[in-house]
């Protein structure tokens, strides 16, 4: 990437002395060379966009594409492009492919474009072989190849001894184990949150305690083994309380939440819109408000768009037969910015790196240029025109969002939407 000057950009970085300042920024050879009121360089590419803001680049810890095996859902190339144009310079890529990412070879396949694209992929390896929950996968070997955590994506660890052994083994190399919070024997084949609403809809419900029982079990195992445990996709008030108590007791436990869980409750299901079928299911308003409060207080360590493309034939069917999931990269910034405001949103989009022990970035002279570019003040209604993914199964259609990402500077490359 040749020299770039970003003209009159507002810097959002609470760790920088330039926070909330409007400055010119000169970037050369992946490094921020100069930050000043006015910078001129005839050899530099000029980027001047009205109301352009930037921050340290964003990271999402739970993104799904499809390749290998499900390229008709999403390819690596288009998925990476979608992430970058949505403001994400780094993503944690889930292992829910075919074959499942449970070997060094699978990890390296997921990283194959890291040297040539603006977006950096950090694979998550499967915790068990083929994500079947029976035998541990090659955890150490996958970490050596670049895996940042281990998860059988949205498959609960039914055998408690598997979790025990995984936590004990992973301590030897600082590995992070994830456990999806669901007691499968209680949930069975249910579709939505169990409540008066599910009765009215005539759909089988998953009670909140199916999540909480699993978390109680997992935390008891963690207390015995030690190690590091991450609980993704928390969705209930009582689950958060359990995690808060475990943290207070000194356990190394972190948790995450999907952005749509912060935005919606199960009342939106009355039209049987399969775009709003997700797992864990949308819960009631009390749970939603508890999740928002958990984000505000810091009990929740990560937010994720939980990007999960589905083909039309997997969504355009009766509600009971539709597969759960929504694309989310394109709507993540606008949804969070509407809920929490700009500074908190940027904090949420960058803080997950701490959980996964990734390098953090700051906007300072001499630092690596890893930046997300965005227009935070644009109010709009999210529509299919905003979707870059190969499939357009978004939960946010028709929703009023605030702010749009327009690109990134990372890996010595610029990726920018055409405005």
Coordinates of C-alpha atoms in Angstrom, one line a residue, residues 22-357:
X22 CA -10.3 15.9 14.0
X23 CA -6.9 15.4 12.4
X24 CA -5.1 14.4 9.2
X25 CA -3.4 11.1 9.3
X26 CA -0.4 10.0 7.2
X27 CA 0.1 6.2 6.8
X28 CA 3.0 4.6 5.0
X29 CA 4.2 1.0 5.0
X30 CA 1.6 -0.2 7.5
X31 CA 2.6 2.5 10.0
X32 CA 1.0 5.7 11.2
X33 CA 3.7 8.2 10.3
X34 CA 2.1 11.5 11.4
X35 CA -1.1 12.8 13.0
X36 CA -1.6 16.6 12.7
X37 CA -4.0 19.4 12.0
X38 CA -3.0 19.5 8.3
X39 CA -0.8 17.2 6.3
X40 CA 0.2 17.6 2.6
X41 CA 2.1 15.1 0.5
X42 CA 1.7 15.1 -3.3
X43 CA 2.8 11.4 -3.5
X44 CA 0.1 10.2 -1.1
X45 CA -3.4 8.9 -2.0
X46 CA -5.9 11.3 -0.5
X47 CA -9.1 10.1 1.2
X48 CA -11.5 12.9 2.1
X49 CA -15.0 11.9 3.0
X50 CA -17.4 14.1 4.9
X51 CA -17.9 13.1 8.5
X52 CA -15.4 10.3 8.3
X53 CA -14.6 8.7 11.6
X54 CA -12.1 6.0 12.4
X55 CA -11.1 3.9 15.3
X56 CA -8.7 1.0 16.1
X57 CA -9.9 -1.9 13.9
X58 CA -12.8 -4.1 15.0
X59 CA -12.7 -7.8 15.8
X60 CA -15.6 -10.2 15.9
X61 CA -14.9 -13.5 17.7
X62 CA -17.7 -15.6 16.1
X63 CA -18.2 -15.5 12.3
X64 CA -19.3 -18.4 10.1
X65 CA -18.8 -18.7 6.3
X66 CA -19.1 -22.1 4.6
X67 CA -16.0 -23.0 2.8
X68 CA -15.0 -25.8 2.7
X69 CA -18.1 -27.9 2.1
X70 CA -20.8 -25.2 2.2
X71 CA -19.6 -22.7 -0.4
X72 CA -23.2 -22.1 -1.4
X73 CA -23.7 -20.5 1.9
X74 CA -20.5 -18.4 1.7
X75 CA -17.0 -18.6 0.4
X76 CA -13.9 -17.4 2.2
X77 CA -13.2 -14.7 -0.4
X78 CA -16.6 -13.1 -0.3
X79 CA -16.9 -13.6 3.4
X80 CA -13.6 -11.8 4.0
X81 CA -14.7 -9.0 1.7
X82 CA -18.0 -8.7 3.6
X83 CA -16.2 -8.5 6.9
X84 CA -13.8 -5.8 5.7
X85 CA -16.5 -3.6 4.1
X86 CA -18.4 -4.0 7.4
X87 CA -15.5 -2.5 9.3
X88 CA -13.9 -5.8 10.7
X89 CA -10.2 -6.2 10.1
X90 CA -10.1 -9.4 12.1
X91 CA -12.5 -12.2 12.6
X92 CA -12.7 -15.4 14.6
X93 CA -13.9 -18.1 12.1
X94 CA -16.0 -20.9 13.4
X95 CA -15.2 -24.6 12.6
X96 CA -18.7 -25.5 11.3
X97 CA -17.5 -26.5 7.9
X98 CA -17.3 -29.9 6.0
X99 CA -15.0 -31.3 7.0
X100 CA -15.1 -29.7 10.4
X101 CA -12.0 -27.7 11.2
X102 CA -10.4 -30.1 13.7
X103 CA -6.8 -30.5 12.4
X104 CA -3.8 -28.3 11.6
X105 CA -4.6 -28.7 7.9
X106 CA -8.1 -27.2 8.5
X107 CA -6.6 -24.3 10.5
X108 CA -4.2 -23.5 7.7
X109 CA -6.9 -23.7 5.1
X110 CA -8.9 -21.1 7.0
X111 CA -5.9 -18.8 7.1
X112 CA -4.9 -19.2 3.4
X113 CA -5.7 -15.5 2.5
X114 CA -4.2 -13.8 5.5
X115 CA -1.1 -12.7 3.6
X116 CA -3.0 -11.3 0.6
X117 CA -6.2 -9.7 2.0
X118 CA -7.0 -6.8 4.3
X119 CA -9.0 -9.0 6.7
X120 CA -7.1 -11.3 9.0
X121 CA -8.8 -14.6 9.8
X122 CA -8.2 -16.3 13.2
X123 CA -9.7 -19.8 13.1
X124 CA -11.4 -21.5 16.0
X125 CA -10.7 -25.2 16.1
X126 CA -13.3 -27.8 17.0
X127 CA -13.0 -29.0 20.5
X128 CA -13.8 -32.6 19.6
X129 CA -13.2 -34.7 16.5
X130 CA -15.7 -33.9 13.9
X131 CA -17.5 -31.9 16.6
X132 CA -19.2 -35.1 17.7
X133 CA -18.5 -34.7 21.4
X134 CA -16.7 -38.0 21.8
X135 CA -13.0 -37.5 21.6
X136 CA -10.8 -34.4 21.9
X137 CA -9.5 -33.0 18.7
X138 CA -5.8 -32.1 18.2
X139 CA -6.0 -29.0 20.4
X140 CA -2.3 -28.3 20.9
X141 CA -1.5 -28.9 17.3
X142 CA -4.2 -26.6 16.1
X143 CA -3.1 -23.9 18.5
X144 CA 0.4 -24.2 17.1
X145 CA -1.1 -23.6 13.7
X146 CA -3.0 -20.5 14.7
X147 CA -6.3 -21.5 16.4
X148 CA -7.3 -19.0 19.0
X149 CA -9.9 -21.1 20.9
X150 CA -11.7 -24.4 20.7
X151 CA -15.5 -24.9 20.2
X152 CA -18.0 -27.4 18.8
X153 CA -19.9 -24.4 17.4
X154 CA -23.4 -24.4 19.0
X155 CA -23.1 -28.0 19.9
X156 CA -23.2 -28.4 23.7
X157 CA -20.6 -30.6 25.4
X158 CA -22.9 -33.3 26.6
X159 CA -20.2 -35.4 28.3
X160 CA -18.9 -33.5 31.4
X161 CA -15.8 -35.6 31.4
X162 CA -14.8 -34.3 27.9
X163 CA -15.0 -30.7 29.3
X164 CA -13.0 -31.7 32.3
X165 CA -10.2 -33.3 30.3
X166 CA -10.2 -30.4 27.8
X167 CA -9.8 -27.8 30.5
X168 CA -7.0 -29.7 32.2
X169 CA -5.2 -30.4 28.9
X170 CA -5.5 -26.9 27.5
X171 CA -3.9 -25.4 30.6
X172 CA -0.6 -26.8 29.5
X173 CA -0.5 -24.4 26.5
X174 CA -2.9 -21.6 27.6
X175 CA -5.7 -22.8 25.4
X176 CA -9.2 -21.3 25.6
X177 CA -12.1 -23.7 25.8
X178 CA -15.6 -22.7 24.8
X179 CA -18.7 -24.4 25.9
X180 CA -22.1 -23.7 24.3
X181 CA -24.7 -23.2 27.2
X182 CA -27.5 -25.6 26.4
X183 CA -28.8 -28.8 28.2
X184 CA -29.8 -30.7 25.1
X185 CA -32.0 -33.2 26.8
X186 CA -34.2 -30.4 28.1
X187 CA -34.1 -28.4 24.9
X188 CA -34.6 -31.3 22.5
X189 CA -36.0 -30.1 19.2
X190 CA -37.6 -26.9 20.5
X191 CA -37.7 -23.8 18.3
X192 CA -38.2 -20.7 20.5
X193 CA -38.0 -19.4 24.1
X194 CA -40.5 -21.2 26.3
X195 CA -43.0 -18.7 27.5
X196 CA -46.6 -17.6 27.1
X197 CA -45.6 -16.4 23.7
X198 CA -44.4 -19.9 22.6
X199 CA -47.8 -21.3 23.7
X200 CA -49.6 -18.7 21.7
X201 CA -47.5 -19.5 18.7
X202 CA -47.9 -23.2 19.1
X203 CA -44.1 -23.8 18.9
X204 CA -42.0 -26.0 21.2
X205 CA -40.1 -23.8 23.7
X206 CA -36.6 -24.0 25.2
X207 CA -36.8 -23.0 28.9
X208 CA -34.3 -20.5 30.2
X209 CA -33.1 -23.0 32.7
X210 CA -31.8 -25.3 29.9
X211 CA -29.1 -22.7 29.5
X212 CA -28.6 -22.1 33.2
X213 CA -28.2 -25.8 34.2
X214 CA -25.4 -26.3 31.6
X215 CA -23.6 -23.2 32.9
X216 CA -23.9 -24.3 36.5
X217 CA -22.3 -27.7 35.5
X218 CA -19.6 -26.0 33.4
X219 CA -18.6 -23.6 36.2
X220 CA -18.5 -26.5 38.7
X221 CA -16.1 -28.3 36.4
X222 CA -14.0 -25.2 35.9
X223 CA -13.8 -24.7 39.7
X224 CA -12.3 -28.2 39.9
X225 CA -9.9 -28.1 37.0
X226 CA -8.8 -24.5 36.6
X227 CA -8.1 -23.2 33.2
X228 CA -9.9 -20.8 31.0
X229 CA -13.5 -21.1 29.9
X230 CA -15.5 -19.0 27.5
X231 CA -19.3 -19.2 27.4
X232 CA -20.5 -17.8 24.1
X233 CA -24.1 -16.8 23.3
X234 CA -25.4 -16.2 26.8
X235 CA -29.1 -15.3 26.5
X236 CA -30.8 -15.2 30.0
X237 CA -30.7 -13.1 33.1
X238 CA -30.0 -15.9 35.5
X239 CA -27.1 -17.2 33.3
X240 CA -25.4 -13.8 33.7
X241 CA -25.9 -13.9 37.4
X242 CA -24.1 -17.3 37.6
X243 CA -21.2 -16.0 35.5
X244 CA -21.0 -12.8 37.6
X245 CA -20.7 -14.9 40.8
X246 CA -18.1 -17.2 39.3
X247 CA -16.0 -14.2 38.3
X248 CA -16.3 -12.8 41.8
X249 CA -15.0 -16.2 43.1
X250 CA -11.9 -15.9 40.9
X251 CA -12.7 -18.3 38.1
X252 CA -11.2 -17.6 34.7
X253 CA -14.6 -17.4 32.9
X254 CA -15.7 -15.0 30.2
X255 CA -18.9 -14.8 28.2
X256 CA -20.3 -13.3 25.0
X257 CA -23.6 -12.3 23.6
X258 CA -25.0 -12.1 20.0
X259 CA -26.0 -8.5 19.0
X260 CA -29.5 -9.6 18.0
X261 CA -30.1 -10.8 21.5
X262 CA -29.5 -7.3 22.7
X263 CA -31.8 -5.8 20.1
X264 CA -34.9 -8.1 20.0
X265 CA -37.1 -10.1 22.3
X266 CA -39.4 -13.0 21.4
X267 CA -42.4 -10.8 20.7
X268 CA -41.1 -10.3 17.2
X269 CA -41.9 -13.9 16.3
X270 CA -45.6 -13.4 16.0
X271 CA -45.4 -13.3 12.2
X272 CA -43.4 -16.5 12.1
X273 CA -40.6 -14.7 10.3
X274 CA -37.9 -17.3 9.9
X275 CA -35.3 -14.5 9.5
X276 CA -35.7 -14.1 13.3
X277 CA -35.2 -17.7 14.1
X278 CA -31.8 -17.9 15.9
X279 CA -30.1 -20.0 18.5
X280 CA -30.1 -19.5 21.4
X281 CA -33.6 -18.2 20.8
X282 CA -34.7 -14.7 21.3
X283 CA -35.7 -14.5 25.0
X284 CA -38.3 -12.3 26.8
X285 CA -37.9 -8.6 27.5
X286 CA -36.6 -9.1 31.1
X287 CA -33.8 -11.2 29.7
X288 CA -33.0 -8.8 26.9
X289 CA -32.8 -5.9 29.4
X290 CA -30.5 -7.9 31.6
X291 CA -28.2 -8.6 28.7
X292 CA -28.0 -4.9 27.8
X293 CA -27.2 -4.2 31.5
X294 CA -24.6 -6.9 31.4
X295 CA -22.9 -5.3 28.4
X296 CA -23.0 -1.9 30.1
X297 CA -21.5 -3.2 33.4
X298 CA -18.9 -5.4 31.8
X299 CA -20.1 -8.7 33.0
X300 CA -20.4 -9.6 29.3
X301 CA -16.9 -9.6 27.8
X302 CA -17.7 -10.0 24.1
X303 CA -20.3 -9.1 21.6
X304 CA -20.6 -10.8 18.3
X305 CA -22.7 -10.4 15.2
X306 CA -22.9 -14.3 15.1
X307 CA -22.7 -14.0 11.3
X308 CA -24.3 -17.2 10.0
X309 CA -25.3 -17.3 6.3
X310 CA -28.1 -19.6 5.2
X311 CA -29.4 -20.5 1.7
X312 CA -32.9 -19.4 0.7
X313 CA -34.1 -23.0 0.8
X314 CA -32.9 -23.2 4.4
X315 CA -34.9 -20.2 5.4
X316 CA -37.9 -19.9 3.1
X317 CA -39.8 -22.8 4.6
X318 CA -42.2 -23.3 7.5
X319 CA -40.8 -21.9 10.8
X320 CA -40.4 -25.4 12.3
X321 CA -38.2 -26.5 9.4
X322 CA -36.1 -23.4 8.9
X323 CA -32.5 -23.5 10.1
X324 CA -31.5 -20.9 12.7
X325 CA -29.1 -18.1 12.0
X326 CA -28.7 -14.6 10.5
X327 CA -26.0 -12.7 8.6
X328 CA -24.8 -10.0 10.9
X329 CA -21.5 -8.4 9.8
X330 CA -23.2 -5.7 7.8
X331 CA -25.6 -4.6 10.5
X332 CA -23.3 -4.9 13.6
X333 CA -22.1 -1.4 13.8
X334 CA -25.5 0.3 13.0
X335 CA -27.3 -1.9 15.6
X336 CA -24.8 -1.4 18.4
X337 CA -24.5 2.3 17.7
X338 CA -28.2 2.7 18.0
X339 CA -28.3 0.8 21.3
X340 CA -25.2 2.1 23.0
X341 CA -23.9 5.2 21.3
X342 CA -20.6 5.7 19.5
X343 CA -17.9 5.4 22.2
X344 CA -19.4 2.4 23.9
X345 CA -19.9 0.7 20.5
X346 CA -16.2 1.1 19.5
X347 CA -15.2 -0.3 22.9
X348 CA -17.5 -3.3 22.3
X349 CA -16.1 -3.9 18.8
X350 CA -12.5 -3.9 20.0
X351 CA -12.5 -5.3 23.5
X352 CA -13.0 -9.0 22.6
X353 CA -9.3 -9.2 21.6
X354 CA -8.4 -9.4 25.4
X355 CA -10.4 -12.6 25.8
X356 CA -8.6 -14.2 22.8
X357 CA -5.2 -12.7 23.7

